[in-house]
Amino acid sequence: MRRRDLFLALLPPILWATGYSLRKGGLQHFQPLFTTAMMYAIAGVILFRPSSGIKTPLRWLIIISVFGFGLQSALIFYGVSLVDTSLANLVVQAQVPSAILAAWLLGLERLNPLRMAGVALAILGIAVVVGMPKPGEAYLGLICILAGTASWGLGQALIRLRSRDSIRQLIGAMSLLAVPQLLAASLLVEDDHLGRLMTGSAYEWFGVVFLGVGSFVVAYLIWYGLLERNRMDQVAPFALLMPLVGMFNGVVFFDETLTPSFLFGAALVLSGLVITIMARDARRVGAPTPRVGTPAG
C-alpha cells in the first residue's frame, strides 16, 4: 500500500466514529428517524446518477433498501441516541460477524474454524459489554443497535447476491429509496418535524450535514477507492480504528468513563474482529473485491 493510501485509509474510520459522536446532538433534536431520512437524502442526491440507470431488479432494490438501509439505520440510530458514544461505536462492530453469518446462511461464505473463533470472540466481547450494569434505557438502545447490525448483515449479503450496479450507483439508489421509508415511519412515531427544522441550532444542522456528506459520502468513496487499488486484507484492518476513535471522542468530548469491564470487552471485540478479518481475507488475496459494505452503519 502506497504512503498516500495509508493516510487515506485513516480517514473513513475517523469520519465514521466522529459521525456517531455528532449524531448525539442531531438525533436528540431532530429525532432518530427524521435525522436518518435527511442523511440519506443528502447522500442519495450526491451519489446517484440518473443518467447511468439501474441494472439491479426493482424487487431486490426495494428489499435491499429495507434491510440494508432503512430498517438497519432506524434501529441503529435510535439505539445510538440512547447510549454513550464509546459504547455505540463498539457495539456497532457486531456488523462484521453479522455480515459473515448472513453470507454463510445464503451460501456466500464458508465458516472455517479460525473465522468461527473470531466471530465467537467478538460476540463474547459484546456480551461482556452488554452485560455491564446500565440504565434501563441503555439496554433498549443496545438491543436496537444489535438488531440493526443483524439487518445490515442481511442487506450486505443480499447486495453481494443480487446487485448488478456499481457501488456508488447502488448506494445512491438505496439511499433515495430509504428516504420515504424513514419519513413514513418518522411521521408515525415522531412529532413536530417542522418546528424542529425551524429551531435546529448550527451544531445540530452541522451534525446532520456531516453525517450525510462526511460520514457517508466521503468516507464510502474513499473506502471503496482504496479497495479498488489495494487488497482487502490491507484495507479492512483500518476499520478497527473506528471503536478506538469513538472511545477517544467519548472520553475527551463527552466526559464518558471507560471502566475495566468495558475495556476488557472492547479488547475481546477487537481481537475477534482482527481474527475474523484476517481469516476471511487471507483466502481472498488477489481475488476481486467483494461487493460488500463496511462496518459503518
Short mmCIF file of C-alpha atoms in Angstrom, two decimals:
data_model
loop_
_atom_site.label_atom_id
_atom_site.label_comp_id
_atom_site.label_asym_id
_atom_site.label_seq_id
_atom_site.Cartn_x
_atom_site.Cartn_y
_atom_site.Cartn_z
CA MET A 1 0.00 0.00 0.00
CA ARG A 2 1.39 3.39 -1.02
CA ARG A 3 2.02 6.13 1.57
CA ARG A 4 -0.87 8.21 0.19
CA ASP A 5 -3.27 5.29 0.59
CA LEU A 6 -2.04 4.68 4.15
CA PHE A 7 -3.05 8.23 5.01
CA LEU A 8 -6.39 7.94 3.20
CA ALA A 9 -7.16 4.66 5.00
CA LEU A 10 -7.13 6.52 8.32
CA LEU A 11 -9.90 8.89 7.24
CA PRO A 12 -13.01 6.61 6.90
CA PRO A 13 -12.88 5.16 10.44
CA ILE A 14 -12.26 8.65 11.83
CA LEU A 15 -15.21 10.03 9.85
CA TRP A 16 -17.47 7.13 10.87
CA ALA A 17 -16.60 7.38 14.55
CA THR A 18 -16.91 11.18 14.58
CA GLY A 19 -20.26 10.84 12.85
CA TYR A 20 -21.54 8.61 15.64
CA SER A 21 -20.35 11.19 18.15
CA LEU A 22 -22.06 14.09 16.33
CA ARG A 23 -25.23 12.03 15.97
CA LYS A 24 -25.92 12.56 19.64
CA GLY A 25 -26.78 16.22 19.07
CA GLY A 26 -28.62 15.82 15.79
CA LEU A 27 -30.53 12.72 16.86
CA GLN A 28 -31.74 14.24 20.10
CA HIS A 29 -33.11 17.38 18.42
CA PHE A 30 -34.34 16.17 15.02
CA GLN A 31 -35.17 12.65 16.33
CA PRO A 32 -33.53 9.45 15.03
CA LEU A 33 -35.75 8.54 12.07
CA PHE A 34 -36.06 12.08 10.75
CA THR A 35 -32.30 12.63 11.07
CA THR A 36 -31.58 9.41 9.20
CA ALA A 37 -34.00 10.35 6.41
CA MET A 38 -32.24 13.71 5.96
CA MET A 39 -28.83 11.99 5.95
CA TYR A 40 -29.86 9.56 3.22
CA ALA A 41 -31.47 12.33 1.16
CA ILE A 42 -28.18 14.25 1.17
CA ALA A 43 -26.15 11.15 0.30
CA GLY A 44 -28.56 9.98 -2.41
CA VAL A 45 -28.60 13.33 -4.22
CA ILE A 46 -24.81 13.43 -4.25
CA LEU A 47 -24.15 9.80 -5.23
CA PHE A 48 -26.95 8.72 -7.57
CA ARG A 49 -26.55 9.41 -11.29
CA PRO A 50 -29.92 9.16 -13.09
CA SER A 51 -28.23 9.07 -16.50
CA SER A 52 -26.46 5.82 -15.61
CA GLY A 53 -29.68 3.93 -14.89
CA ILE A 54 -30.14 0.91 -12.60
CA LYS A 55 -29.46 -2.71 -13.58
CA THR A 56 -30.48 -4.42 -10.32
CA PRO A 57 -34.11 -5.71 -10.47
CA LEU A 58 -36.58 -3.39 -8.69
CA ARG A 59 -37.85 -6.01 -6.25
CA TRP A 60 -34.32 -6.61 -4.99
CA LEU A 61 -33.62 -2.89 -4.82
CA ILE A 62 -36.61 -2.49 -2.51
CA ILE A 63 -35.73 -5.49 -0.33
CA ILE A 64 -32.09 -4.42 -0.02
CA SER A 65 -33.07 -0.83 0.72
CA VAL A 66 -35.27 -2.03 3.61
CA PHE A 67 -32.82 -4.39 5.30
CA GLY A 68 -29.53 -2.77 4.31
CA PHE A 69 -30.51 0.89 4.67
CA GLY A 70 -33.90 1.93 6.08
CA LEU A 71 -34.55 -0.64 8.82
CA GLN A 72 -30.95 -1.06 9.96
CA SER A 73 -30.32 2.68 10.12
CA ALA A 74 -33.55 3.37 12.01
CA LEU A 75 -32.69 0.73 14.62
CA ILE A 76 -29.01 1.65 14.95
CA PHE A 77 -29.52 5.41 15.07
CA TYR A 78 -32.35 5.11 17.59
CA GLY A 79 -30.08 2.93 19.71
CA VAL A 80 -27.21 5.39 19.37
CA SER A 81 -29.42 8.15 20.76
CA LEU A 82 -29.87 6.15 23.97
CA VAL A 83 -26.30 5.03 24.78
CA ASP A 84 -22.85 6.55 25.29
CA THR A 85 -20.68 7.35 22.28
CA SER A 86 -17.97 4.85 23.27
CA LEU A 87 -20.50 2.06 23.72
CA ALA A 88 -22.26 2.79 20.42
CA ASN A 89 -19.01 2.74 18.43
CA LEU A 90 -18.05 -0.60 19.97
CA VAL A 91 -21.34 -2.50 19.79
CA VAL A 92 -21.97 -1.45 16.18
CA GLN A 93 -18.91 -3.57 15.29
CA ALA A 94 -21.31 -6.51 15.55
CA GLN A 95 -21.96 -5.66 11.88
CA VAL A 96 -18.85 -7.63 10.91
CA PRO A 97 -19.87 -11.03 12.39
CA SER A 98 -23.49 -10.33 11.36
CA ALA A 99 -22.47 -9.86 7.72
CA ILE A 100 -20.34 -13.02 7.78
CA LEU A 101 -23.10 -15.13 9.37
CA ALA A 102 -25.69 -13.80 6.91
CA ALA A 103 -23.38 -14.55 3.97
CA TRP A 104 -22.87 -18.07 5.33
CA LEU A 105 -26.63 -18.64 5.62
CA LEU A 106 -27.07 -17.57 1.98
CA GLY A 107 -24.20 -19.77 0.81
CA LEU A 108 -21.76 -16.94 0.06
CA GLU A 109 -19.16 -17.73 2.73
CA ARG A 110 -17.55 -20.76 4.31
CA LEU A 111 -17.05 -20.66 8.06
CA ASN A 112 -13.59 -22.13 8.64
CA PRO A 113 -12.55 -22.82 12.27
CA LEU A 114 -10.39 -19.68 12.57
CA ARG A 115 -13.14 -17.42 11.28
CA MET A 116 -15.68 -19.06 13.59
CA ALA A 117 -13.34 -18.47 16.53
CA GLY A 118 -13.02 -14.79 15.61
CA VAL A 119 -16.79 -14.36 15.34
CA ALA A 120 -17.30 -16.14 18.67
CA LEU A 121 -14.67 -13.98 20.39
CA ALA A 122 -16.23 -10.77 19.06
CA ILE A 123 -19.69 -11.88 20.20
CA LEU A 124 -18.28 -12.77 23.62
CA GLY A 125 -16.76 -9.30 23.92
CA ILE A 126 -20.06 -7.67 23.01
CA ALA A 127 -21.81 -9.89 25.58
CA VAL A 128 -19.36 -8.70 28.24
CA VAL A 129 -20.06 -5.06 27.41
CA VAL A 130 -23.83 -5.54 27.14
CA GLY A 131 -23.86 -7.42 30.44
CA MET A 132 -22.38 -4.49 32.36
CA PRO A 133 -24.85 -2.62 34.65
CA LYS A 134 -26.62 0.19 32.76
CA PRO A 135 -29.74 2.35 32.97
CA GLY A 136 -32.85 0.63 31.57
CA GLU A 137 -32.95 2.96 28.56
CA ALA A 138 -29.43 1.95 27.56
CA TYR A 139 -30.44 -1.72 27.33
CA LEU A 140 -33.17 -0.81 24.85
CA GLY A 141 -30.58 1.14 22.86
CA LEU A 142 -28.22 -1.83 22.78
CA ILE A 143 -30.98 -4.19 21.64
CA CYS A 144 -31.85 -1.79 18.82
CA ILE A 145 -28.20 -1.49 17.74
CA LEU A 146 -27.72 -5.28 17.71
CA ALA A 147 -30.98 -5.80 15.78
CA GLY A 148 -29.82 -3.13 13.33
CA THR A 149 -26.47 -4.84 12.79
CA ALA A 150 -28.28 -8.11 12.01
CA SER A 151 -30.45 -6.30 9.44
CA TRP A 152 -27.33 -4.65 7.96
CA GLY A 153 -25.59 -8.02 7.68
CA LEU A 154 -28.52 -9.47 5.75
CA GLY A 155 -28.60 -6.41 3.50
CA GLN A 156 -24.90 -6.75 2.69
CA ALA A 157 -25.31 -10.42 1.82
CA LEU A 158 -28.21 -9.57 -0.50
CA ILE A 159 -26.09 -6.86 -2.17
CA ARG A 160 -23.43 -9.42 -2.98
CA LEU A 161 -26.04 -11.90 -4.19
CA ARG A 162 -28.37 -9.69 -6.26
CA SER A 163 -26.72 -6.33 -7.05
CA ARG A 164 -25.86 -5.60 -10.68
CA ASP A 165 -24.70 -1.99 -10.25
CA SER A 166 -21.54 -0.16 -9.22
CA ILE A 167 -21.18 0.52 -5.50
CA ARG A 168 -21.62 4.29 -5.95
CA GLN A 169 -24.78 3.95 -8.05
CA LEU A 170 -26.21 1.26 -5.77
CA ILE A 171 -25.61 3.21 -2.54
CA GLY A 172 -27.10 6.33 -4.13
CA ALA A 173 -30.23 4.47 -5.24
CA MET A 174 -30.60 2.67 -1.92
CA SER A 175 -30.23 5.96 -0.04
CA LEU A 176 -33.01 7.59 -2.07
CA LEU A 177 -35.28 4.56 -1.64
CA ALA A 178 -34.70 4.59 2.12
CA VAL A 179 -35.86 8.23 2.48
CA PRO A 180 -39.64 7.64 2.05
CA GLN A 181 -39.45 4.54 4.28
CA LEU A 182 -37.88 6.52 7.10
CA LEU A 183 -40.11 9.56 6.59
CA ALA A 184 -43.23 7.39 6.79
CA ALA A 185 -42.01 5.75 9.99
CA SER A 186 -40.98 9.13 11.41
CA LEU A 187 -44.44 10.61 10.77
CA LEU A 188 -45.97 7.69 12.68
CA VAL A 189 -43.81 7.75 15.81
CA GLU A 190 -42.08 11.17 15.90
CA ASP A 191 -43.55 14.64 16.14
CA ASP A 192 -43.14 18.38 15.46
CA HIS A 193 -40.96 17.93 12.38
CA LEU A 194 -41.45 21.46 11.05
CA GLY A 195 -40.83 23.01 14.46
CA ARG A 196 -37.61 21.08 14.89
CA LEU A 197 -36.42 22.11 11.44
CA MET A 198 -37.04 25.75 12.33
CA THR A 199 -35.34 25.60 15.76
CA GLY A 200 -32.27 23.47 14.99
CA SER A 201 -29.02 25.02 16.16
CA ALA A 202 -25.92 25.41 13.98
CA TYR A 203 -24.30 22.46 15.80
CA GLU A 204 -27.32 20.22 15.20
CA TRP A 205 -27.51 21.11 11.50
CA PHE A 206 -23.76 20.62 11.17
CA GLY A 207 -24.21 17.13 12.63
CA VAL A 208 -26.83 16.23 10.00
CA VAL A 209 -24.73 17.57 7.11
CA PHE A 210 -21.60 15.88 8.44
CA LEU A 211 -23.48 12.58 8.62
CA GLY A 212 -24.67 12.80 5.03
CA VAL A 213 -21.50 14.20 3.44
CA GLY A 214 -18.58 13.29 5.71
CA SER A 215 -19.54 10.03 7.42
CA PHE A 216 -21.41 8.65 4.43
CA VAL A 217 -20.43 10.03 1.01
CA VAL A 218 -16.77 10.98 1.59
CA ALA A 219 -15.99 8.00 3.85
CA TYR A 220 -17.51 5.45 1.48
CA LEU A 221 -15.94 6.91 -1.67
CA ILE A 222 -12.50 6.89 -0.04
CA TRP A 223 -13.04 3.36 1.31
CA TYR A 224 -14.12 1.82 -1.98
CA GLY A 225 -11.43 3.73 -3.84
CA LEU A 226 -8.87 2.10 -1.55
CA LEU A 227 -10.40 -1.32 -2.21
CA GLU A 228 -10.04 -0.79 -5.94
CA ARG A 229 -6.31 -0.11 -5.59
CA ASN A 230 -5.37 -2.46 -2.73
CA ARG A 231 -6.13 -5.93 -1.41
CA MET A 232 -8.97 -6.30 1.10
CA ASP A 233 -6.60 -7.71 3.73
CA GLN A 234 -4.55 -4.48 3.50
CA VAL A 235 -7.55 -2.15 3.86
CA ALA A 236 -10.05 -3.91 6.16
CA PRO A 237 -7.97 -3.74 9.38
CA PHE A 238 -8.16 0.07 9.32
CA ALA A 239 -11.89 -0.22 10.11
CA LEU A 240 -10.85 -1.40 13.58
CA LEU A 241 -9.77 2.15 14.34
CA MET A 242 -13.44 3.20 14.47
CA PRO A 243 -14.21 1.99 18.04
CA LEU A 244 -10.87 3.33 19.26
CA VAL A 245 -11.63 6.80 17.85
CA GLY A 246 -15.12 6.52 19.30
CA MET A 247 -13.75 5.79 22.76
CA PHE A 248 -11.37 8.76 22.47
CA ASN A 249 -14.23 11.05 21.42
CA GLY A 250 -16.42 9.79 24.25
CA VAL A 251 -13.80 10.41 26.93
CA VAL A 252 -12.48 13.74 25.61
CA PHE A 253 -15.65 15.42 24.36
CA PHE A 254 -18.49 13.76 26.30
CA ASP A 255 -16.82 13.07 29.69
CA GLU A 256 -17.55 9.34 29.45
CA THR A 257 -15.75 6.88 31.73
CA LEU A 258 -14.20 3.68 30.41
CA THR A 259 -14.47 1.02 33.13
CA PRO A 260 -12.15 -2.03 33.31
CA SER A 261 -15.06 -4.27 32.25
CA PHE A 262 -15.70 -2.10 29.20
CA LEU A 263 -12.02 -2.13 28.22
CA PHE A 264 -11.87 -5.92 28.66
CA GLY A 265 -14.94 -6.38 26.47
CA ALA A 266 -13.54 -3.94 23.90
CA ALA A 267 -10.27 -5.90 23.77
CA LEU A 268 -12.20 -9.12 23.13
CA VAL A 269 -14.27 -7.50 20.36
CA LEU A 270 -11.24 -6.01 18.60
CA SER A 271 -9.26 -9.26 18.91
CA GLY A 272 -12.18 -11.20 17.45
CA LEU A 273 -12.51 -8.75 14.57
CA VAL A 274 -8.80 -8.98 13.78
CA ILE A 275 -9.04 -12.79 13.61
CA THR A 276 -12.24 -12.64 11.56
CA ILE A 277 -10.93 -10.13 9.02
CA MET A 278 -7.58 -11.82 8.61
CA ALA A 279 -9.13 -15.26 8.27
CA ARG A 280 -11.69 -14.02 5.78
CA ASP A 281 -9.32 -12.06 3.59
CA ALA A 282 -6.36 -14.42 3.65
CA ARG A 283 -8.41 -16.73 1.42
CA ARG A 284 -9.16 -13.88 -0.97
CA VAL A 285 -5.76 -12.31 -1.50
CA GLY A 286 -5.57 -11.44 -5.18
CA ALA A 287 -9.30 -12.11 -5.65
CA PRO A 288 -11.71 -9.45 -6.92
CA THR A 289 -13.01 -7.05 -4.32
CA PRO A 290 -16.33 -8.37 -2.96
CA ARG A 291 -19.45 -6.23 -3.27
CA VAL A 292 -19.95 -5.73 0.42
CA GLY A 293 -20.13 -2.68 2.63
CA THR A 294 -18.14 -1.69 5.66
CA PRO A 295 -18.81 -1.58 9.39
CA ALA A 296 -20.19 1.89 9.33
CA GLY A 297 -23.91 1.95 9.78
#
